[in-house]
CSV table of C-alpha atoms in Angstrom, one decimal:
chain,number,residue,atom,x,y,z
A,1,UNK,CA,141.6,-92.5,17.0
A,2,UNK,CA,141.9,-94.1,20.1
A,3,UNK,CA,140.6,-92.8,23.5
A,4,UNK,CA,142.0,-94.5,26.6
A,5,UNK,CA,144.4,-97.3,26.9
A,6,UNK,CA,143.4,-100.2,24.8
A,7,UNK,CA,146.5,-100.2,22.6
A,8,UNK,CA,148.7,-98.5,20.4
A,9,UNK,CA,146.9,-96.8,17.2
A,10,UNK,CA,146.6,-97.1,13.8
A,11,UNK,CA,147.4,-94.6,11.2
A,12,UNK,CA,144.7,-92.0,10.9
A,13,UNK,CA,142.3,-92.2,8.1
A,14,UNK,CA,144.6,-90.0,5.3
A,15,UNK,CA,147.5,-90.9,6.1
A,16,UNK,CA,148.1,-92.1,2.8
A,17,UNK,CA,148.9,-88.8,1.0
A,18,UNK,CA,152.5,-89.0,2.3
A,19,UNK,CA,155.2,-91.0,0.8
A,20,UNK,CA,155.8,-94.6,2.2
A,21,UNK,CA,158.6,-93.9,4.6
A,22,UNK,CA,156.5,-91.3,6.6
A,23,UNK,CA,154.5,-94.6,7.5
A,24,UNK,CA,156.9,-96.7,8.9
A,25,UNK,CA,157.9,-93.6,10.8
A,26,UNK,CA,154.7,-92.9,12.1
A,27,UNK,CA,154.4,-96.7,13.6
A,28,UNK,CA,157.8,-96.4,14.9
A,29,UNK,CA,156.7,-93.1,17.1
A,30,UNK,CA,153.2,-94.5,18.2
A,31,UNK,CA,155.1,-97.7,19.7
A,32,UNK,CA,157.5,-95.5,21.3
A,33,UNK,CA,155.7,-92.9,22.6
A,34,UNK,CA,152.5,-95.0,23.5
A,35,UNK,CA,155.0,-97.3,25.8
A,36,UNK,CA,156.2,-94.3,27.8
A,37,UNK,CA,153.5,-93.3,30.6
A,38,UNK,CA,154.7,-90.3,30.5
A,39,UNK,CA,152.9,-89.3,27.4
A,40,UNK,CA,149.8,-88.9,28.6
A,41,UNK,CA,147.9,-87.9,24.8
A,42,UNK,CA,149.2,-87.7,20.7
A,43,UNK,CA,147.7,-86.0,17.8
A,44,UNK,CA,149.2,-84.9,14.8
A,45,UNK,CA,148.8,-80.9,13.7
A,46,UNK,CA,150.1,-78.6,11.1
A,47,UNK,CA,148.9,-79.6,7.4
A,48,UNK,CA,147.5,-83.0,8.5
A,49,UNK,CA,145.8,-81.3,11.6
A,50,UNK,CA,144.2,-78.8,9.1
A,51,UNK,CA,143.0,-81.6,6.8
A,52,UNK,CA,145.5,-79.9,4.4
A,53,UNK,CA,148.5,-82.5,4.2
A,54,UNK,CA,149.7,-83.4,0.7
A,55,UNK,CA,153.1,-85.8,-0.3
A,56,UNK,CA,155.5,-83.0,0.7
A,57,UNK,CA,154.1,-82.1,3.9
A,58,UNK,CA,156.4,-83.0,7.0
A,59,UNK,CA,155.1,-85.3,9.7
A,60,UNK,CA,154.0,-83.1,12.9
A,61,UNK,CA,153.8,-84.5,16.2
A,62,UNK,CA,151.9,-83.2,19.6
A,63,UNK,CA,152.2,-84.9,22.9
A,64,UNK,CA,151.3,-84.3,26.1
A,65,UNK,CA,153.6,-84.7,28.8
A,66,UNK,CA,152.9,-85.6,32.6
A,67,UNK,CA,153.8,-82.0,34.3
A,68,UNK,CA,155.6,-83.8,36.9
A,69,UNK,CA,158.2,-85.8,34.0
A,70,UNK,CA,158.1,-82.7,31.8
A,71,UNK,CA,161.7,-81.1,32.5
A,72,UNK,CA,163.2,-85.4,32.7
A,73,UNK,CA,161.3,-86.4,29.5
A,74,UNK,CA,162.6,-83.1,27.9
A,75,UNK,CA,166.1,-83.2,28.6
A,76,UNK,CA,166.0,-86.5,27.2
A,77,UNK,CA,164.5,-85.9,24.1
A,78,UNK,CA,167.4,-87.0,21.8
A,79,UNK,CA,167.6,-90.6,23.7
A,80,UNK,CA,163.4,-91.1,22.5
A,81,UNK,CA,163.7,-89.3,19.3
A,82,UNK,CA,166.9,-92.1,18.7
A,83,UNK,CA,164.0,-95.0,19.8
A,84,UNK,CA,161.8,-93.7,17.6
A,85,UNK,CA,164.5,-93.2,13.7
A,86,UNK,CA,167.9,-92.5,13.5
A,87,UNK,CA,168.8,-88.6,12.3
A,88,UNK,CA,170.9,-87.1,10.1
A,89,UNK,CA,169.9,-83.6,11.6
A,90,UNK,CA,167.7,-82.7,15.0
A,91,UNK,CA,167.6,-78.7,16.5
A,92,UNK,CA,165.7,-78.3,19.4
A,93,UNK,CA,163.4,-75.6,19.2
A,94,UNK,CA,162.2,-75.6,23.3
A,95,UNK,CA,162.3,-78.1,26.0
A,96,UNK,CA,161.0,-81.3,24.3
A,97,UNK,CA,160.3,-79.6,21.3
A,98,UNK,CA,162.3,-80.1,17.9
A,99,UNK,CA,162.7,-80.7,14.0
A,100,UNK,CA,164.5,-83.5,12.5
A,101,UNK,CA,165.4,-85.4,9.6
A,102,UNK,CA,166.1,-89.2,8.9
A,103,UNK,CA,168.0,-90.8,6.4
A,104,UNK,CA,165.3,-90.9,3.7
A,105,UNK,CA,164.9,-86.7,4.3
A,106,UNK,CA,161.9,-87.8,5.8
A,107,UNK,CA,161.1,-84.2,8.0
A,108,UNK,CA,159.6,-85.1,11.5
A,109,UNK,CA,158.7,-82.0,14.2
A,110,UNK,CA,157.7,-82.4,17.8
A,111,UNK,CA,156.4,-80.5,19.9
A,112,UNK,CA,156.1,-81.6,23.7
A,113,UNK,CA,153.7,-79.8,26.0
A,114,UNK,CA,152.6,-80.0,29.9
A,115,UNK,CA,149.4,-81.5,30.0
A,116,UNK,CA,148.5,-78.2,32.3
A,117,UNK,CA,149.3,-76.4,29.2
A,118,UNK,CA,146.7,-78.0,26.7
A,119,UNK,CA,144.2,-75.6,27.5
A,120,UNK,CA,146.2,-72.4,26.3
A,121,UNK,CA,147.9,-74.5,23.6
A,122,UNK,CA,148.0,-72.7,20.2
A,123,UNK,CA,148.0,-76.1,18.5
A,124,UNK,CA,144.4,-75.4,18.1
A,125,UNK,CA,144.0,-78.2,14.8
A,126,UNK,CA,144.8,-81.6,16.1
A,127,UNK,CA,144.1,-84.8,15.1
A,128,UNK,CA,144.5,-87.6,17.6
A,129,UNK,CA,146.0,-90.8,17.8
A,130,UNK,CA,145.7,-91.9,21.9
A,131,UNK,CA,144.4,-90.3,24.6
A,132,UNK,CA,144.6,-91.9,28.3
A,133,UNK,CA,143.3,-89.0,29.8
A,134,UNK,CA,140.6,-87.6,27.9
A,135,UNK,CA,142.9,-84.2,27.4
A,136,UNK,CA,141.5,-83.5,23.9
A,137,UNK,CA,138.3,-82.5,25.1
A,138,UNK,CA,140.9,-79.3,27.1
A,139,UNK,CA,141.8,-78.3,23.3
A,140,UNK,CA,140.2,-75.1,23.0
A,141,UNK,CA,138.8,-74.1,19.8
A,142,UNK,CA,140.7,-72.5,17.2
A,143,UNK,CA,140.4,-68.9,17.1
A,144,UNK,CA,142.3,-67.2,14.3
A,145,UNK,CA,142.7,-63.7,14.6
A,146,UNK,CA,141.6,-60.5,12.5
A,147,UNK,CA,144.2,-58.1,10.3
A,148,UNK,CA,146.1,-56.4,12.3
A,149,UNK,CA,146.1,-52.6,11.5
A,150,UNK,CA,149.0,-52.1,12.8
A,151,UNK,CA,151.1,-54.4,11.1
A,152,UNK,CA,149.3,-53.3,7.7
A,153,UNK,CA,150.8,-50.0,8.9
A,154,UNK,CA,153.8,-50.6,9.0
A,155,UNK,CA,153.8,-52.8,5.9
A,156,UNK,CA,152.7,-49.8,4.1
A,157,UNK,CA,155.1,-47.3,5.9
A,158,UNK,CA,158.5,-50.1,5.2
A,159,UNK,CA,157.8,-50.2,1.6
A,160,UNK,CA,157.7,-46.3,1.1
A,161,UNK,CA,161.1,-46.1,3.4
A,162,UNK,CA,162.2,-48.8,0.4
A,163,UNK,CA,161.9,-47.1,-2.4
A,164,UNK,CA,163.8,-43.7,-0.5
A,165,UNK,CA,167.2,-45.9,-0.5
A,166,UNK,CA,167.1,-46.9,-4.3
A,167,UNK,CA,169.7,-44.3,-5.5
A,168,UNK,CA,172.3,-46.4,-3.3
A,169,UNK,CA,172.0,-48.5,-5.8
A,170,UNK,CA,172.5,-46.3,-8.7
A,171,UNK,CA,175.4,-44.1,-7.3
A,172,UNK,CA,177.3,-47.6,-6.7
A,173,UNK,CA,176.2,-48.8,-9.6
A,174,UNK,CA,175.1,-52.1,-7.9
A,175,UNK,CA,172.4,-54.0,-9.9
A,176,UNK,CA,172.6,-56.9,-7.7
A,177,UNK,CA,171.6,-54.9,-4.9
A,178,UNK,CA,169.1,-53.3,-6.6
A,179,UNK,CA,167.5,-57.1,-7.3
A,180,UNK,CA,167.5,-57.6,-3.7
A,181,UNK,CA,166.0,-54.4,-3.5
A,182,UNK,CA,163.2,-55.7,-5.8
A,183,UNK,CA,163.1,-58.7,-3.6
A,184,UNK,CA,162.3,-56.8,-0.9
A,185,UNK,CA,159.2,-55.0,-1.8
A,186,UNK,CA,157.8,-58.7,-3.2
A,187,UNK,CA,158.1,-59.8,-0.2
A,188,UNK,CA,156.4,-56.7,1.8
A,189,UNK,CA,153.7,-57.1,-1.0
A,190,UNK,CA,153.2,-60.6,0.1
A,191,UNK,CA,152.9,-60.0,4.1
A,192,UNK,CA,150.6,-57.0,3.1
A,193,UNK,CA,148.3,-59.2,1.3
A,194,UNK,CA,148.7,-62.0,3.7
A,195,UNK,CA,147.8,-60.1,6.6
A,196,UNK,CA,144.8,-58.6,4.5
A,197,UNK,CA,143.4,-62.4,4.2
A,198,UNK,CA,143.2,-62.8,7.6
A,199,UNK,CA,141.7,-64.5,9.5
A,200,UNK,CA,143.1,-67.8,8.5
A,201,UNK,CA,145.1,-71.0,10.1
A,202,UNK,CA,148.6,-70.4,11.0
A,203,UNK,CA,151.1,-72.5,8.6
A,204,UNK,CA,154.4,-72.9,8.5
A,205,UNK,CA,156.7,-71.1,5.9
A,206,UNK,CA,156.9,-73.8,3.5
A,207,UNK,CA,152.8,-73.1,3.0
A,208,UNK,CA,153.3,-70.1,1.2
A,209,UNK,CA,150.9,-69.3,-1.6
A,210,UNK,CA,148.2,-71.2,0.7
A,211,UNK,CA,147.6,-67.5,2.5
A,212,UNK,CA,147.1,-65.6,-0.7
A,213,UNK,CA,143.9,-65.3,-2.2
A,214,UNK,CA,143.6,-66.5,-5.8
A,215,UNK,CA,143.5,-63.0,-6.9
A,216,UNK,CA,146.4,-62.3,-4.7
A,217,UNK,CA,148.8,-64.8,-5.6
A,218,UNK,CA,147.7,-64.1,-9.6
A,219,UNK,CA,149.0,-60.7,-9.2
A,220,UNK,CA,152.6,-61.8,-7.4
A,221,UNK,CA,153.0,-64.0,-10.2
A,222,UNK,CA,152.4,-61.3,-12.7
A,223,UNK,CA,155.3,-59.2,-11.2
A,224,UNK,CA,159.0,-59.3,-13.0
A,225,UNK,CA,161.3,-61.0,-11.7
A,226,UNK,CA,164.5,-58.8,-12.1
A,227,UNK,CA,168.2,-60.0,-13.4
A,228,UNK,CA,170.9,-57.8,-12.0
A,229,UNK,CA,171.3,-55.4,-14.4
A,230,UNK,CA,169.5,-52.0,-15.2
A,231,UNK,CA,167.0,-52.2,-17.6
A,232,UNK,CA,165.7,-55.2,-15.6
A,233,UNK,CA,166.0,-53.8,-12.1
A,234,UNK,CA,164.1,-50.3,-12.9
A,235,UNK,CA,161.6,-52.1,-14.8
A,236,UNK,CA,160.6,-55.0,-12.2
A,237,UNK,CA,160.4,-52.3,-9.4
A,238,UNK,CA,158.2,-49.7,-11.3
A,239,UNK,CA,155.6,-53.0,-11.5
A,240,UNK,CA,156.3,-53.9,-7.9
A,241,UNK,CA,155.3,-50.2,-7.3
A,242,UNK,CA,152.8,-49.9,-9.1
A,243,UNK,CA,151.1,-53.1,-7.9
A,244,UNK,CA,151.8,-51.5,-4.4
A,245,UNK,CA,150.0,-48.4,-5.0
A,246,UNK,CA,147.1,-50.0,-7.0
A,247,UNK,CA,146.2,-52.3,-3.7
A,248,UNK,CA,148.0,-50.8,-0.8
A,249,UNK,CA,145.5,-47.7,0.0
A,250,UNK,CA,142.0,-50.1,-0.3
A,251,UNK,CA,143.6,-52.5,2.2
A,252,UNK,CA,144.8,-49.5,4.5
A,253,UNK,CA,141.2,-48.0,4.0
A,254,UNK,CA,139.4,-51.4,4.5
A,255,UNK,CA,141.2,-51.7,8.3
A,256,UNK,CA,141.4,-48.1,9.3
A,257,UNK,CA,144.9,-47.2,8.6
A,258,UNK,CA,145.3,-43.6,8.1
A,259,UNK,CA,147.5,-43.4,4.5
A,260,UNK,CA,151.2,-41.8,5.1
A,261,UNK,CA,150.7,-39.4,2.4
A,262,UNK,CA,153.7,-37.2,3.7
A,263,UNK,CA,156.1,-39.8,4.0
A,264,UNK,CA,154.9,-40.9,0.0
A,265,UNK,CA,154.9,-37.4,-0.8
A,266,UNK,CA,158.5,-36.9,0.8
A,267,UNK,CA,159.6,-39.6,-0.7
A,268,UNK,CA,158.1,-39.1,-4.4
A,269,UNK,CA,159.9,-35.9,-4.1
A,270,UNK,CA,163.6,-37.5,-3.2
A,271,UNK,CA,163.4,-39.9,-5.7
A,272,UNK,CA,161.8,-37.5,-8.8
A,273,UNK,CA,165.1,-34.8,-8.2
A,274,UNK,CA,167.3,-37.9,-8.7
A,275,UNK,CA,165.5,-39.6,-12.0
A,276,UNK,CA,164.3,-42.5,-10.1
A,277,UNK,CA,160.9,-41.9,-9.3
A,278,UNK,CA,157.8,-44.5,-8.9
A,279,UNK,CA,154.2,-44.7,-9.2
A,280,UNK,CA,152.3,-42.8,-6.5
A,281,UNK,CA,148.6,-43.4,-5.2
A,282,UNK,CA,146.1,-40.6,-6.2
């Protein structure tokens, strides 16, 4: 894109995956932004920074701010942003830094950062559009980290201390509840797997099957999805248990996490005296 001052940008090549208003929007921010020396650099990250945007991704913006205008270019962010498309909806997020929507629910983010800041940014996957400095050279590298065995820990440890407070859900004969309860250990399946696939770039929520493996993300499709009553509800959680214990002690073996084979065992026990029990590991 363009390095130095020789005039506003262009559109990046691949630009072109997102719907037609995103470009006009695009424009509209370059010509603002690139007429305020205060903005010292621009790149687009998230899925386009990745190389990963499609038609539904939302159109994420990096700047870098002069440190000595940070705080007044900040506190005016909603004067620019109002320059730049009117809003139906804009939260700041941090000083500068926020997520909109315009009229045509086209989804804008911004982040602002001090150009001192660049070179601890974790906006690692950038692609620029100006540069009067030469700041993306400060960029560093991205650096994704490892599994963590301490969150596969307690991944492991919160699913177990699930499945003790299913009889709350029989004795009040609650079978919506008990979906939720269902819900629940989907959903520590997928951040057990997810953190398993690491390392891998960070993505926003909306990105979700994108950290499962293929194998992964076949086997939480498999699972039931539950109705609130109790036929469903047992037999959705005995295959979200027994998906857990199929994967759950390789993964905890793979990244040195000790099994909590007394908390299963305790429990396995609870739930067997009260007719509820699940499938256990070997």
């Amino acid at each position: 894109m363009t390095d130095g001052v020789s005039g506003p940008p262009g559109r990046p090549d691949g630009f072109d995956v997102y719907p037609d208003g995103y470009g006009q929007l695009f424009d509209k921010a370059v010509e603002v932004l690139f007429r305020d020396a205060r903005v010292r650099g621009m790149w687009l990250h998230g899925a386009f920074g990745r190389g990963a945007a499609d038609s539904a991704s939302d159109l994420d913006i990096s700047i870098a701010i002069a440190d000595p205008e940070f705080d007044e270019f900040a506190a005016g962010w909603r004067d620019w942003l109002a320059e730049i498309t009117p809003t139906v909806n804009a939260d700041p997020i941090a000083p500068g830094c926020f997520f909109a929507m315009t009229p045509g629910c086209e989804r804008v983010d911004v982040i602002s950062e001090r150009v001192s800041d660049l070179t601890t940014t974790h906006l690692t996957r950038r692609v620029l559009i100006f540069d009067r400095d030469r700041l993306d050279a400060t960029i560093p590298a991205p650096d994704d980290p490892p599994p963590n065995p301490e969150t596969i820990a307690y991944v492991i440890k919160e699913t177990l201390r699930t499945a003790a407070n299913f009889d709350t859900v029989v004795v009040r004969d609650d079978w919506l509840l008990g979906v939720v309860s269902v819900q629940t250990v989907h959903s520590l399946l997928y951040q057990l797997f997810t953190e398993a696939n690491k390392p891998q770039p960070p993505t926003g929520p909306k990105q979700w099957s994108f950290k499962l493996s293929p194998r992964h993300r076949r086997l939480l499709e498999a699972l039931p999805v539950p109705q609130a009553e109790r036929e469903s509800v047992m037999a959705a959680r005995q295959a979200a248990y027994g998906l857990f214990v199929a994967e759950a002690p390789a993964i905890a073996d793979a990244y040195g996490v000790q099994w909590p084979a007394d908390l299963e065992r305790t429990v396995g026990n609870h739930l067997d005296r009260n007719g509820l029990g699940i499938p256990h590991s070997a």
